[in-house]
mmCIF file of C-alpha atoms in Angstrom:
data_model
loop_
_atom_site.group_PDB
_atom_site.id
_atom_site.type_symbol
_atom_site.label_atom_id
_atom_site.label_comp_id
_atom_site.label_asym_id
_atom_site.label_seq_id
_atom_site.Cartn_x
_atom_site.Cartn_y
_atom_site.Cartn_z
ATOM 1 C CA LEU A 1 -48.413 -48.476 -85.579
ATOM 2 C CA ASP A 2 -45.410 -47.329 -83.595
ATOM 3 C CA TYR A 3 -42.003 -46.087 -84.672
ATOM 4 C CA HIS A 4 -39.094 -44.984 -82.505
ATOM 5 C CA THR A 5 -35.423 -44.392 -83.046
ATOM 6 C CA ALA A 6 -32.935 -46.645 -81.256
ATOM 7 C CA ASP A 7 -32.183 -43.951 -78.660
ATOM 8 C CA GLU A 8 -35.941 -43.141 -78.357
ATOM 9 C CA GLY A 9 -35.119 -39.526 -79.261
ATOM 10 C CA PHE A 10 -38.062 -39.600 -81.660
ATOM 11 C CA THR A 11 -41.266 -41.592 -81.460
ATOM 12 C CA ALA A 12 -44.345 -41.563 -83.665
ATOM 13 C CA THR A 13 -47.545 -43.441 -83.023
ATOM 14 C CA ILE A 14 -50.557 -43.757 -85.301
ATOM 15 C CA GLU A 15 -53.644 -45.457 -83.899
ATOM 16 C CA TYR A 16 -57.040 -46.287 -85.351
ATOM 17 C CA PHE A 17 -59.921 -47.116 -83.057
ATOM 18 C CA HIS A 18 -63.456 -48.398 -83.501
ATOM 19 C CA ASN A 19 -65.811 -48.917 -80.571
ATOM 20 C CA ARG A 20 -69.355 -50.198 -80.277
ATOM 21 C CA PHE A 21 -71.301 -49.258 -77.150
ATOM 22 C CA ARG A 22 -74.569 -50.827 -76.050
ATOM 23 C CA ASN A 23 -77.274 -49.664 -73.641
ATOM 24 C CA LEU A 24 -76.098 -46.099 -73.107
ATOM 25 C CA ILE A 25 -78.258 -43.665 -71.156
ATOM 26 C CA ASP A 26 -78.684 -40.103 -72.443
ATOM 27 C CA LEU A 27 -81.260 -37.373 -72.668
ATOM 28 C CA ASP A 28 -84.037 -38.078 -75.171
ATOM 29 C CA PRO A 29 -83.263 -35.663 -78.058
ATOM 30 C CA ASP A 30 -86.848 -35.563 -79.383
ATOM 31 C CA LEU A 31 -88.245 -34.591 -76.002
ATOM 32 C CA LEU A 32 -85.401 -32.131 -75.393
ATOM 33 C CA ASN A 33 -86.505 -30.213 -78.487
ATOM 34 C CA GLN A 34 -89.839 -29.763 -76.690
ATOM 35 C CA GLY A 35 -88.111 -28.647 -73.482
ATOM 36 C CA ILE A 36 -88.812 -31.921 -71.663
ATOM 37 C CA ILE A 37 -85.954 -33.582 -69.828
ATOM 38 C CA ARG A 38 -86.237 -37.365 -69.831
ATOM 39 C CA LEU A 39 -83.592 -40.051 -69.968
ATOM 40 C CA ALA A 40 -83.668 -42.572 -72.777
ATOM 41 C CA ASN A 41 -81.844 -45.776 -73.623
ATOM 42 C CA ILE A 42 -79.542 -45.686 -76.632
ATOM 43 C CA ASP A 43 -79.440 -49.275 -77.822
ATOM 44 C CA GLU A 44 -76.156 -48.909 -79.702
ATOM 45 C CA ALA A 45 -73.644 -46.231 -80.607
ATOM 46 C CA VAL A 46 -70.471 -46.468 -82.668
ATOM 47 C CA THR A 47 -67.334 -44.357 -82.430
ATOM 48 C CA HIS A 48 -64.275 -44.482 -84.634
ATOM 49 C CA GLY A 49 -61.303 -42.323 -85.390
ATOM 50 C CA TRP A 50 -57.567 -41.998 -85.255
ATOM 51 C CA ASN A 51 -54.828 -40.521 -83.121
ATOM 52 C CA ILE A 52 -51.326 -39.374 -84.065
ATOM 53 C CA SER A 53 -48.753 -38.772 -81.325
ATOM 54 C CA LEU A 54 -45.220 -37.481 -81.796
ATOM 55 C CA SER A 55 -42.390 -37.022 -79.315
ATOM 56 C CA LEU A 56 -38.979 -35.507 -79.952
ATOM 57 C CA THR A 57 -36.170 -35.393 -77.383
ATOM 58 C CA PRO A 58 -33.284 -33.495 -78.993
ATOM 59 C CA ILE A 59 -31.301 -33.418 -75.729
ATOM 60 C CA PRO A 60 -31.972 -35.462 -72.562
ATOM 61 C CA ALA A 61 -33.306 -32.445 -70.634
ATOM 62 C CA VAL A 62 -35.870 -31.291 -73.237
ATOM 63 C CA SER A 63 -38.761 -33.128 -74.828
ATOM 64 C CA PHE A 64 -41.437 -31.928 -77.255
ATOM 65 C CA GLN A 65 -44.736 -33.811 -77.480
ATOM 66 C CA SER A 66 -47.861 -33.509 -79.612
ATOM 67 C CA SER A 67 -51.074 -35.382 -80.186
ATOM 68 C CA LEU A 68 -54.000 -34.992 -82.577
ATOM 69 C CA THR A 69 -57.209 -37.031 -82.376
ATOM 70 C CA HIS A 70 -60.152 -37.199 -84.775
ATOM 71 C CA LEU A 71 -63.387 -38.803 -83.529
ATOM 72 C CA THR A 72 -66.654 -39.635 -85.285
ATOM 73 C CA THR A 73 -69.683 -40.762 -83.281
ATOM 74 C CA ARG A 74 -73.050 -42.103 -84.386
ATOM 75 C CA VAL A 75 -76.124 -43.448 -82.641
ATOM 76 C CA THR A 76 -76.890 -46.539 -84.738
ATOM 77 C CA GLU A 77 -80.686 -46.254 -84.532
ATOM 78 C CA THR A 78 -81.003 -42.551 -85.455
ATOM 79 C CA GLY A 79 -77.686 -41.613 -87.067
ATOM 80 C CA ALA A 80 -77.379 -38.719 -84.591
ATOM 81 C CA GLN A 81 -74.085 -37.733 -82.976
ATOM 82 C CA LEU A 82 -73.353 -38.529 -79.361
ATOM 83 C CA ARG A 83 -73.380 -35.463 -77.144
ATOM 84 C CA ASN A 84 -70.209 -33.930 -75.723
ATOM 85 C CA ARG A 85 -67.755 -35.714 -78.024
ATOM 86 C CA PRO A 86 -65.623 -33.168 -79.926
ATOM 87 C CA LYS A 87 -64.584 -34.231 -83.409
ATOM 88 C CA TRP A 88 -61.054 -32.845 -83.009
ATOM 89 C CA ARG A 89 -58.731 -32.625 -80.006
ATOM 90 C CA GLY A 90 -55.030 -31.870 -79.980
ATOM 91 C CA TRP A 91 -52.202 -30.602 -77.866
ATOM 92 C CA LEU A 92 -48.577 -29.490 -78.014
ATOM 93 C CA GLY A 93 -46.259 -29.736 -75.026
ATOM 94 C CA VAL A 94 -42.708 -29.129 -73.896
ATOM 95 C CA THR A 95 -41.128 -30.854 -70.898
ATOM 96 C CA MET A 96 -37.872 -29.609 -69.430
ATOM 97 C CA ARG A 97 -35.962 -31.602 -66.828
ATOM 98 C CA LEU A 98 -34.407 -29.049 -64.485
ATOM 99 C CA SER A 99 -32.694 -31.651 -62.295
ATOM 100 C CA SER A 100 -32.924 -35.371 -61.584
ATOM 101 C CA THR A 101 -35.989 -34.723 -59.370
ATOM 102 C CA VAL A 102 -37.619 -31.617 -60.906
ATOM 103 C CA ASN A 103 -39.276 -31.047 -64.272
ATOM 104 C CA VAL A 104 -41.612 -28.467 -65.735
ATOM 105 C CA LYS A 105 -44.169 -29.138 -68.451
ATOM 106 C CA SER A 106 -46.103 -26.621 -70.510
ATOM 107 C CA GLN A 107 -48.993 -27.659 -72.716
ATOM 108 C CA VAL A 108 -51.408 -25.958 -75.088
ATOM 109 C CA THR A 109 -54.637 -27.877 -75.721
ATOM 110 C CA TRP A 110 -57.142 -27.243 -78.501
ATOM 111 C CA VAL A 111 -60.626 -28.809 -78.640
ATOM 112 C CA SER A 112 -63.137 -28.343 -81.471
ATOM 113 C CA SER A 113 -66.807 -27.553 -80.965
ATOM 114 C CA SER A 114 -69.144 -30.375 -80.012
ATOM 115 C CA PHE A 115 -72.842 -31.240 -80.086
ATOM 116 C CA ASP A 116 -74.676 -30.646 -76.812
ATOM 117 C CA PHE A 117 -78.075 -29.453 -75.699
ATOM 118 C CA GLN A 118 -79.157 -27.031 -73.005
ATOM 119 C CA VAL A 119 -82.906 -26.762 -72.460
ATOM 120 C CA PRO A 120 -83.321 -23.129 -71.291
ATOM 121 C CA THR A 121 -81.387 -21.591 -74.190
ATOM 122 C CA GLN A 122 -81.928 -24.290 -76.848
ATOM 123 C CA THR A 123 -78.148 -24.265 -77.376
ATOM 124 C CA THR A 124 -77.113 -27.229 -79.528
ATOM 125 C CA ARG A 125 -73.338 -26.700 -79.821
ATOM 126 C CA VAL A 126 -70.539 -25.916 -77.425
ATOM 127 C CA GLY A 127 -67.817 -23.797 -78.969
ATOM 128 C CA GLY A 128 -64.274 -25.002 -79.388
ATOM 129 C CA PHE A 129 -61.533 -23.645 -77.186
ATOM 130 C CA ALA A 130 -57.818 -23.503 -76.551
ATOM 131 C CA LYS A 131 -56.083 -23.318 -73.187
ATOM 132 C CA ALA A 132 -52.544 -23.387 -71.855
ATOM 133 C CA ASP A 133 -51.226 -25.012 -68.671
ATOM 134 C CA ILE A 134 -47.871 -25.211 -66.863
ATOM 135 C CA THR A 135 -46.977 -27.838 -64.253
ATOM 136 C CA LEU A 136 -43.913 -28.078 -62.028
ATOM 137 C CA ASN A 137 -43.225 -31.627 -60.727
ATOM 138 C CA TYR A 138 -40.927 -32.652 -57.892
ATOM 139 C CA HIS A 139 -40.089 -36.364 -57.414
ATOM 140 C CA PRO A 140 -38.125 -36.681 -54.149
ATOM 141 C CA PHE A 141 -38.684 -40.461 -53.993
ATOM 142 C CA THR A 142 -39.633 -43.141 -56.517
ATOM 143 C CA ALA A 143 -43.202 -43.536 -55.253
ATOM 144 C CA TRP A 144 -43.854 -39.937 -54.161
ATOM 145 C CA SER A 145 -44.200 -36.749 -56.148
ATOM 146 C CA CYS A 146 -45.718 -33.343 -55.644
ATOM 147 C CA TYR A 147 -46.724 -30.725 -58.149
ATOM 148 C CA ALA A 148 -47.811 -27.138 -58.616
ATOM 149 C CA ALA A 149 -50.006 -26.458 -61.632
ATOM 150 C CA LEU A 150 -51.116 -23.257 -63.312
ATOM 151 C CA GLU A 151 -54.147 -24.134 -65.431
ATOM 152 C CA ASN A 152 -55.749 -21.979 -68.106
ATOM 153 C CA ILE A 153 -52.949 -19.424 -67.804
ATOM 154 C CA THR A 154 -54.477 -17.350 -70.601
ATOM 155 C CA ASN A 155 -57.709 -17.132 -68.555
ATOM 156 C CA SER A 156 -59.731 -18.327 -71.555
ATOM 157 C CA SER A 157 -63.501 -18.350 -71.163
ATOM 158 C CA TYR A 158 -64.937 -21.644 -72.430
ATOM 159 C CA GLU A 159 -67.428 -24.416 -71.744
ATOM 160 C CA GLN A 160 -66.919 -28.147 -72.217
ATOM 161 C CA PHE A 161 -70.636 -28.695 -71.500
ATOM 162 C CA ALA A 162 -73.413 -26.241 -72.380
ATOM 163 C CA GLY A 163 -74.245 -24.025 -69.410
ATOM 164 C CA PHE A 164 -71.201 -25.034 -67.319
ATOM 165 C CA PRO A 165 -68.335 -22.538 -67.631
ATOM 166 C CA SER A 166 -64.884 -23.976 -67.022
ATOM 167 C CA PRO A 167 -62.736 -22.419 -64.295
ATOM 168 C CA PRO A 168 -60.697 -19.331 -65.110
ATOM 169 C CA PHE A 169 -56.979 -19.190 -64.339
ATOM 170 C CA THR A 170 -56.432 -21.748 -61.547
ATOM 171 C CA PHE A 171 -53.562 -22.708 -59.264
ATOM 172 C CA ARG A 172 -53.369 -26.259 -57.822
ATOM 173 C CA LEU A 173 -50.984 -28.047 -55.503
ATOM 174 C CA GLY A 174 -50.929 -31.817 -55.228
ATOM 175 C CA LEU A 175 -49.229 -34.777 -53.642
ATOM 176 C CA GLU A 176 -49.148 -38.142 -55.397
ATOM 177 C CA TYR A 177 -48.220 -41.627 -54.263
ATOM 178 C CA ARG A 178 -47.806 -44.551 -56.674
ATOM 179 C CA ALA A 179 -47.114 -47.970 -55.243
#
């Protein structure tokens, strides 16, 4: 479901999704509880949820964006959750066009905790987290752009996967070509 004003100054999108996956490979949860790492076939898993996205452009040079997603996962055979799929994920962003070729975007992302498993510590959940990023984009030509990004500017300590800390404050430069 999509709504936008005639001048596209405001858009709202509501989406529902339902997916069925077959023949997934994952760690065997029963053996993991015993400290044994072995891959197993998941015959079928189902995911479903919804996403709401909003965008507001009060003046041509400034745009506010947001998104919120809710996800439910289930292994059909056991009823267990799929690993590493947070139930909630959302973000808020602001984009400012500084000139016809330069813009800056700031974004705050929030992710809820998720089910995971790490053998040595018997950890079964990864905590939720929030992080903030800023990106400066320069588009000198239609197909070319370059960017400078400051990621995790609050230097938050978090893990998306048990036992694998995400990088602290990071600076990236990039060049992009789109044909």
